[in-house]
Amino acid sequence: MDQALDHNPATAQQELHAAALRPVVDAGRRFWLLFLGLGLVAGAGAAAYALQLVTGGLSVTGLNDQVFWGTYEATLVAFIGFSYGGALVSAILRLTNAAWRGPITRIAEVSALATLLVGALFPIIHLGRPERVLLLFTGPNFQSPIFWDMVAILTYMLATFVLLLLPIIPDAAALHDNPRLGRWHRRLYRILSLGWTGTERQRRALERAVTIVAILIVPLAVVVHTVLSYTFSLTSRPGWHSTIFGPYFVIGAIYSGVAVVILAALAYRRAYRLQRWIEDRTVRNLGYVMVALGLAYGYATFSEITTEGFVGKQAEVELLFGLMLERYAPLFWSFIAFGLVVPIALIAIPRTRTPGGIALAAVMVILAMYLKRLLIVVPPLTRPVVGGDPGTYLPSAVEMAIVSGAAAGVVMIMLFVFRFVPVMAVDEMAEIEREQAQVVSRQLPAQATRVMSTREATDG
Amino acid sequence: MTQRGRPDAVGSAHEADPEGHPLDQHELSRRAFVKAAGLLGASGMLAAGGLLGVTSLTRIAAADDLDNATPEELAQRQWVFVFDLRRCDGCGKCTKGCQKMHFLPEGQEWIKVYTVTGAGGQIISLPVLCQMCEQPPCTKVCPVVATYREPDGVVLIDQERCIGCRMCMAACPYGVRVFNWDRPMEVPAAAQSTSPLFTAPQRQGTVGKCDSCAHRLREGDFPACLTSCSMDAIYVGDRIADVATNGTETVQLSEFLRTNDAFRLKEEFGTQPRVYYIAGHGQDLDF
């Protein structure tokens, strides 16, 4: 942005417009190859789900009467968690008026929507009788955490849609007569622009609306992740029945979600040469947010293990031994290493705090946090509640195909959306720039110089 | 069913009444019985032996068509199970009898006999079926009210309604719920039923569990586990009539539980189960 200031504002604006539309106008051959490859993976996932439906009772999974929840539940928690990160990045950065948010809010919002749309399929995929799911509406038990989940997820989904669509309004208005776009695109933009002409009144209304949704989405997302954790913690099972689970899930969600935003931003930045707008500084700031959340997640993990391990109740100690020293130790310590220590170090150490290093950290966090969700779901179930042998669970090929297909689906949705929606919130970025310029001009010249010079210094 | 076990077992367990007088078991069951159903001709029933204590009561109720009974009528019975672990040798016949009754595959056990090692190194056989909790955690978490508690205390599953989310399996502290992962076993047409009281065949993709043989209890019959137990270790009783029977002898429920140090599993969870255990480990007691 600062570089953009050097140019003639009008030219800069045009260049920004063109850049934000690159994925729309000219996706490139590699885009279609990627889309096709992902389509094959997603298709395999869909076929696997069809197989699960035909056999009729989840017998194609590795689940059993002891470990009756597994990858589907972990995926549900993980994907909806990814979504939360995107929504919060967009909402909190707006509410705190962080100037560096401009180029990444759109990516964050689309990532929130894509992961949510796919994640919200898993409450259905994991059912033994998915054809009866409408009973949740027609004959619900208001006391059930699963009912709360459904209400929370659907409300949050609505808010995520609105949070994405509102800032698109001015962008769509600017585009609906762009001759470089096809007829269908222009028609779509005319609809999405909702008659936007950019009057002062409209601007104020839009700003207020975005602020309201941004404020709403914070508690909404907290609610979603808290009630998701309640499906585990509102049972009496050792390992699940824990008061920390609500906040633990919320922190874990944002932590992994920010990683997804970082990765998506870096991918688009690289594929469509957006370095001028999605600056290193922006990526670094996201990295700092991720580090802060990682530290919080590590703290929560430490706190949970210490309170349970110190007292030494039999069930908890058995679980902790299994996790830290025995059966699950390789997985658990992989999570500690690649989910917390290494990614935090990569961003903490200046030499590795490069876009590449941050991307690596984000990939690690995404994979390790998925693993962590499996470690939350499965080990407490393998421990028998009354007597008998420990249970076992290994995801079946069908489960793995469905989960891989879902991951591919998330990327496909993002790619698809950015074939229609500018990858950056052009109008909002211009707005931020105007605000910043006003702030600078209102300050004393000396102060202004200091602000500029510190900003340049941090830009590195 | 009435001729199983050791005939001498009837009336051989001498207990003391609150006043300290030794009471004959026949006398005990008779008193409990008369208290519960005073209008019945007691003498004839007595002649038929202790077994009739429970069965006759429910048969009379069944004559009023319990299937269409109002909740208030159903609530006239409050079913209770008692497992006398002093007698249980862990043979697992209860499990087999249950599976036969409900057409369950071998891997699916609605009553599981665990082998637990006690603090003193004693090997305890612990049969665990649905604990019929008064505060069932499973019914609380079911998102579609597919599992629910009947007025007579039996917790059932409507497999025509269950969506198969397995949240109830997560909530149950006793691990008694199972999932129908595979296609169910073949069931003869005459035995098929979709009633939550007795669902056969089991519906694939839904949760199943011990139904306390509710269909038999209401008809005045014993649950399958009780009738297949060759050790007389399983009692079924009615808390309101304050009687329980293992098919051979009938006892006054409250007295039996109190004097034999009955306990319940996992009291700390606040589930208030209706299944009691008498401590022991299959030792050869002189009954």
XYZ file of C-alpha atoms in Angstrom, chain A:
460
model
C 0.000 0.000 0.000
C 2.756 2.350 0.917
C 4.418 1.601 -2.343
C 1.146 2.284 -4.029
C 1.192 5.739 -2.469
C 4.153 6.624 -4.638
C 2.101 6.269 -7.760
C -0.610 8.426 -9.051
C -3.608 7.371 -6.890
C -5.814 6.796 -9.920
C -3.277 4.553 -11.595
C -2.645 2.721 -8.349
C -6.345 2.125 -7.985
C -6.572 0.772 -11.523
C -3.639 -1.514 -10.968
C -5.181 -2.787 -7.754
C -8.448 -3.440 -9.555
C -6.662 -5.362 -12.263
C -4.651 -7.365 -9.741
C -7.696 -8.265 -7.657
C -9.409 -9.499 -10.800
C -6.533 -11.599 -12.104
C -8.022 -14.895 -10.907
C -11.364 -13.869 -12.428
C -10.169 -12.689 -15.812
C -7.265 -14.978 -16.478
C -7.005 -17.887 -14.113
C -4.219 -19.526 -16.087
C -3.650 -23.053 -17.268
C -2.211 -24.169 -13.961
C -5.446 -23.104 -12.283
C -7.445 -25.519 -14.391
C -4.942 -28.329 -13.875
C -5.137 -27.792 -10.127
C -8.923 -27.575 -10.251
C -9.095 -30.819 -12.205
C -6.744 -32.618 -9.815
C -8.697 -31.441 -6.805
C -11.887 -32.419 -8.579
C -10.625 -35.987 -8.871
C -9.826 -36.142 -5.149
C -13.186 -34.634 -4.243
C -14.894 -37.028 -6.646
C -13.190 -39.975 -4.969
C -14.432 -38.628 -1.640
C -17.975 -38.346 -2.974
C -17.772 -41.905 -4.312
C -16.559 -43.100 -0.921
C -19.519 -41.413 0.742
C -21.855 -43.003 -1.777
C -20.383 -46.360 -0.797
C -20.967 -45.568 2.855
C -24.583 -44.693 2.076
C -25.160 -47.863 0.078
C -23.785 -50.153 2.779
C -26.058 -48.302 5.126
C -24.581 -48.356 8.603
C -21.088 -46.964 8.783
C -19.669 -50.486 8.628
C -17.216 -49.197 6.006
C -15.546 -47.055 8.656
C -12.944 -48.210 11.156
C -15.310 -47.257 13.968
C -16.583 -49.747 16.515
C -18.725 -49.853 19.650
C -15.893 -48.512 21.792
C -14.355 -45.985 19.439
C -17.606 -44.867 17.863
C -16.364 -41.406 16.890
C -13.237 -40.820 14.823
C -12.089 -38.957 11.750
C -15.508 -37.524 10.894
C -15.837 -35.820 14.254
C -12.199 -34.664 14.160
C -12.758 -33.253 10.672
C -15.932 -31.521 11.764
C -14.137 -29.814 14.644
C -11.052 -29.044 12.559
C -12.832 -27.582 9.521
C -15.277 -25.474 11.463
C -12.252 -24.363 13.461
C -10.481 -23.292 10.265
C -13.570 -21.305 9.424
C -13.559 -19.496 12.730
C -10.010 -18.284 12.161
C -10.967 -16.675 8.871
C -14.069 -15.019 10.255
C -12.253 -13.689 13.301
C -9.278 -12.356 11.373
C -11.666 -10.399 9.222
C -13.931 -9.289 12.078
C -11.331 -8.413 14.709
C -9.028 -6.606 12.318
C -12.028 -4.560 11.172
C -13.171 -3.784 14.681
C -9.691 -2.777 15.804
C -9.345 -0.876 12.530
C -6.001 -2.498 11.779
C -4.810 -0.770 8.641
C -2.936 -3.819 7.340
C -6.131 -5.863 7.077
C -7.112 -4.472 3.671
C -5.634 -7.022 1.276
C -6.466 -10.131 3.338
C -10.011 -9.662 4.643
C -11.562 -11.052 1.462
C -9.333 -14.128 1.510
C -10.085 -14.610 5.207
C -13.834 -14.387 4.615
C -13.814 -16.776 1.667
C -11.635 -19.210 3.613
C -14.124 -18.979 6.500
C -17.022 -19.758 4.190
C -15.349 -22.561 2.233
C -14.139 -24.444 5.305
C -17.503 -23.958 6.993
C -19.545 -25.188 4.031
C -17.477 -28.366 3.841
C -17.102 -28.790 7.614
C -20.854 -28.494 8.087
C -21.313 -31.595 5.919
C -19.623 -33.781 8.517
C -22.392 -33.714 11.124
C -24.432 -35.381 8.370
C -21.677 -37.631 7.005
C -21.080 -39.092 10.451
C -24.728 -40.081 10.965
C -25.863 -43.674 10.770
C -29.213 -42.496 9.403
C -28.550 -39.274 7.487
C -31.965 -39.445 5.816
C -33.539 -38.630 9.186
C -31.520 -35.483 9.811
C -34.566 -33.249 9.355
C -35.869 -34.579 12.674
C -33.451 -32.055 14.165
C -35.885 -29.403 12.937
C -39.200 -31.188 13.246
C -38.701 -32.945 16.538
C -35.646 -31.669 18.350
C -34.580 -32.131 21.946
C -33.676 -28.624 23.053
C -31.535 -30.093 25.811
C -29.119 -31.827 23.445
C -25.708 -30.297 22.666
C -26.135 -31.584 19.116
C -29.230 -29.441 18.729
C -27.265 -26.448 20.015
C -24.523 -27.292 17.542
C -26.959 -27.242 14.679
C -28.502 -23.907 15.665
C -25.083 -22.356 16.286
C -23.514 -23.605 13.057
C -26.441 -22.518 10.900
C -26.590 -19.067 12.486
C -22.848 -18.684 12.140
C -23.058 -19.812 8.522
C -25.577 -17.071 7.802
C -23.333 -14.495 9.463
C -20.320 -15.718 7.491
C -22.241 -15.291 4.234
C -23.254 -11.778 5.185
C -19.736 -10.867 6.293
C -18.466 -11.943 2.897
C -21.223 -10.370 0.835
C -21.399 -6.918 2.452
C -17.891 -5.708 1.493
C -18.425 -7.147 -1.990
C -21.219 -4.638 -2.654
C -19.017 -1.651 -3.632
C -16.561 -3.894 -5.473
C -19.358 -5.427 -7.477
C -20.735 -1.982 -8.294
C -17.364 -0.954 -9.654
C -17.212 -4.055 -11.821
C -20.643 -4.524 -13.295
C -19.794 -2.436 -16.359
C -16.202 -3.607 -16.708
C -15.847 -4.529 -20.400
C -13.137 -7.084 -19.666
C -15.644 -9.286 -17.908
C -18.138 -11.675 -19.428
C -21.867 -11.104 -19.601
C -22.634 -13.523 -16.742
C -20.060 -11.977 -14.488
C -21.437 -8.517 -15.079
C -24.961 -9.734 -14.433
C -23.801 -11.320 -11.168
C -22.072 -8.102 -10.095
C -25.172 -6.076 -10.869
C -27.115 -8.307 -8.470
C -24.408 -8.292 -5.792
C -24.010 -4.515 -5.963
C -27.572 -3.991 -4.687
C -27.842 -0.637 -6.404
C -24.655 0.765 -4.901
C -23.691 4.166 -6.226
C -21.210 5.101 -3.548
C -23.084 8.019 -1.979
C -22.035 9.148 1.458
C -25.247 7.771 2.944
C -24.647 4.359 1.388
C -21.087 4.338 2.665
C -22.167 5.083 6.187
C -24.879 2.404 6.031
C -22.442 -0.178 4.691
C -19.823 0.649 7.272
C -22.345 0.315 10.073
C -23.654 -2.956 8.675
C -20.179 -4.439 8.357
C -19.344 -3.327 11.882
C -22.505 -4.888 13.281
C -21.870 -8.211 11.546
C -18.227 -8.120 12.617
C -19.292 -7.554 16.205
C -21.930 -10.304 15.980
C -19.646 -12.871 14.448
C -17.194 -12.816 17.357
C -19.583 -14.124 20.028
C -21.278 -16.321 17.422
C -18.050 -18.071 16.602
C -17.225 -18.414 20.288
C -20.624 -20.018 20.774
C -20.114 -22.396 17.839
C -16.832 -23.697 19.179
C -17.962 -23.842 22.739
C -21.019 -25.932 21.933
C -18.894 -28.082 19.610
C -16.660 -28.793 22.573
C -19.781 -29.505 24.631
C -20.553 -32.584 22.523
C -17.462 -33.959 24.263
C -17.277 -32.192 27.598
C -20.953 -32.588 28.512
C -20.362 -36.301 28.903
C -18.841 -37.948 31.949
C -15.920 -39.450 30.018
C -12.448 -38.901 31.454
C -10.443 -36.914 28.927
C -13.531 -35.138 27.640
C -15.305 -33.974 30.751
C -13.205 -30.882 31.266
C -14.111 -27.283 32.029
C -11.307 -26.010 29.815
C -12.808 -27.562 26.695
C -14.911 -24.552 25.637
C -12.077 -22.000 25.552
C -9.615 -24.714 24.489
C -11.645 -25.411 21.347
C -12.132 -21.712 20.666
C -8.396 -20.961 20.865
C -7.522 -24.045 18.825
C -10.025 -22.987 16.200
C -8.593 -19.512 15.708
C -5.034 -20.816 15.844
C -5.593 -23.288 13.018
C -7.883 -20.865 11.175
C -5.259 -18.124 11.030
C -2.871 -20.716 9.600
C -5.366 -21.386 6.804
C -5.699 -17.660 6.084
C -1.908 -17.300 5.946
C -1.578 -20.210 3.582
C -4.402 -19.034 1.309
C -3.047 -15.475 1.246
C 0.463 -16.665 0.400
C -0.836 -19.016 -2.277
C -2.849 -16.296 -4.025
C -0.090 -13.773 -3.561
C 2.347 -16.058 -5.293
C 0.087 -17.454 -7.996
C -1.270 -14.050 -9.066
C 1.743 -11.864 -8.198
C 0.013 -9.823 -5.512
C 3.190 -9.090 -3.518
C 2.668 -5.377 -3.960
C -0.587 -5.509 -2.008
C -0.277 -8.582 0.200
C 3.025 -7.367 1.554
C 5.561 -9.254 3.621
C 4.486 -7.044 6.494
C 0.893 -8.293 6.220
C 2.003 -11.906 6.222
C 4.311 -11.279 9.166
C 1.519 -9.647 11.153
C -0.685 -12.681 10.537
C 2.252 -14.799 11.654
C 2.481 -12.855 14.907
C -1.241 -13.394 15.493
C -0.693 -17.110 14.918
C 2.221 -17.214 17.352
C 0.191 -15.494 20.060
C -2.629 -18.012 19.585
C -0.167 -20.909 19.507
C 1.253 -19.812 22.834
C -2.255 -19.580 24.256
C -3.067 -23.051 22.937
C 0.128 -24.464 24.375
C -0.710 -22.869 27.696
C -4.190 -24.416 27.697
C -2.716 -27.815 26.818
C -0.189 -27.503 29.626
C -2.830 -26.390 32.095
C -5.134 -29.281 31.254
C -2.409 -31.923 31.491
C -1.040 -30.543 34.743
C -4.350 -30.314 36.579
C -5.299 -33.845 35.586
C -1.897 -35.454 35.941
C -0.960 -33.929 39.293
C -4.008 -35.243 41.152
C -3.552 -38.631 39.549
C -7.071 -39.984 39.306
C -6.776 -43.401 37.742
C -8.625 -42.784 34.487
C -6.939 -39.456 33.778
C -3.484 -40.813 34.533
C -4.073 -43.811 32.275
C -5.070 -41.441 29.503
C -2.083 -39.181 30.059
C 0.322 -42.107 30.104
C -1.168 -43.366 26.884
C -0.836 -39.931 25.356
C 2.621 -38.946 26.565
C 4.520 -42.180 27.032
C 2.742 -45.115 25.467
C 0.349 -45.787 22.638
C -0.182 -42.253 21.358
C 3.161 -40.789 22.379
C 4.554 -40.504 18.811
C 1.413 -38.656 17.704
C 1.213 -36.483 20.786
C 4.849 -35.375 20.650
C 4.538 -34.803 16.906
C 1.744 -32.419 17.734
C 3.828 -30.665 20.390
C 6.779 -30.383 18.011
C 5.096 -29.521 14.725
C 1.952 -27.927 16.095
C 3.558 -25.666 18.678
C 7.349 -25.585 19.047
C 8.616 -25.511 15.456
C 5.999 -23.156 13.930
C 6.329 -20.725 16.819
C 10.119 -20.858 16.519
C 9.953 -20.342 12.747
C 8.106 -17.080 13.245
C 9.967 -16.019 16.388
C 13.409 -16.312 14.798
C 13.975 -13.344 12.460
C 15.963 -15.386 9.943
C 13.114 -17.830 9.307
C 10.419 -15.167 9.493
C 10.217 -15.097 5.709
C 7.101 -15.755 3.641
C 8.461 -19.265 3.006
C 9.132 -19.882 6.685
C 5.727 -18.564 7.673
C 4.054 -20.712 5.010
C 5.860 -23.766 6.362
C 4.754 -22.883 9.885
C 1.145 -22.520 8.688
C 1.183 -25.912 6.955
C 2.560 -27.509 10.108
C -0.083 -25.883 12.291
C -2.910 -27.009 9.983
C -1.756 -30.641 9.908
C -0.776 -30.812 13.570
C -4.043 -29.250 14.707
C -5.959 -31.844 12.700
C -3.903 -34.498 14.444
C -4.661 -32.850 17.785
C -8.384 -33.088 17.097
C -7.973 -36.812 16.461
C -6.069 -37.045 19.750
C -8.934 -35.275 21.503
C -11.579 -37.567 20.013
C -10.033 -41.026 19.911
C -7.850 -41.831 22.978
C -10.580 -41.148 25.584
C -12.813 -43.563 23.679
C -10.260 -46.375 23.594
C -10.264 -46.433 27.390
C -13.016 -48.809 28.561
C -15.546 -47.125 30.859
C -16.351 -50.176 33.003
C -13.984 -53.027 32.223
C -12.562 -55.031 29.373
C -9.786 -54.428 26.893
C -8.796 -51.044 25.448
C -10.487 -50.278 22.149
C -8.671 -49.739 18.897
C -9.354 -47.558 15.906
C -7.730 -47.095 12.549
C -9.451 -44.927 9.953
C -10.637 -46.964 6.977
C -9.874 -46.154 3.348
C -13.428 -44.838 2.994
C -12.978 -42.403 5.851
C -9.641 -41.210 4.511
C -11.067 -40.768 1.023
C -13.977 -38.726 2.377
C -11.726 -36.515 4.499
C -9.241 -35.974 1.633
C -12.139 -35.219 -0.674
C -13.417 -32.679 1.811
C -10.023 -30.971 2.009
C -9.918 -30.824 -1.777
C -13.458 -29.480 -1.719
C -12.443 -26.580 0.511
C -9.706 -25.518 -1.924
C -12.071 -25.949 -4.859
C -14.685 -23.711 -3.265
C -12.056 -21.026 -2.658
C -10.782 -21.293 -6.223
C -14.339 -21.205 -7.516
C -15.378 -18.168 -5.483
C -12.322 -16.227 -6.598
C -13.319 -16.890 -10.196
C -16.176 -14.486 -9.486
C -15.183 -12.347 -6.561
C -12.138 -10.034 -6.546
C -9.467 -11.615 -4.411
C -8.947 -8.355 -2.530
C -11.526 -5.952 -1.130
C -10.610 -3.142 -3.513
C -13.062 -0.565 -2.242
C -12.229 -1.228 1.384
C -8.516 -0.889 0.671
C -9.094 2.482 -0.949
C -11.208 3.502 2.034
C -8.451 2.502 4.468
C -5.966 4.473 2.415
C -8.146 7.576 2.549
C -8.527 7.203 6.318
C -4.804 6.757 6.790
C -4.089 9.816 4.679
C -6.507 11.846 6.799
C -4.906 10.630 10.002
C -1.475 11.574 8.755
C -2.518 15.005 7.536
C -4.278 15.787 10.813
C -1.188 15.039 12.849
C 1.604 17.523 13.452
C 4.187 17.395 10.697
C 6.874 16.091 13.063
C 4.595 13.402 14.355
C 3.561 12.497 10.852
C 7.159 12.103 9.826
C 7.755 9.893 12.822
C 4.737 7.745 12.000
C 5.881 7.391 8.426
C 9.434 6.556 9.366
C 8.415 3.950 11.961
C 6.126 2.374 9.428
C 8.883 2.233 6.904
C 11.176 0.764 9.515
C 8.714 -1.984 10.382
C 8.105 -2.626 6.705
C 11.685 -3.777 6.471
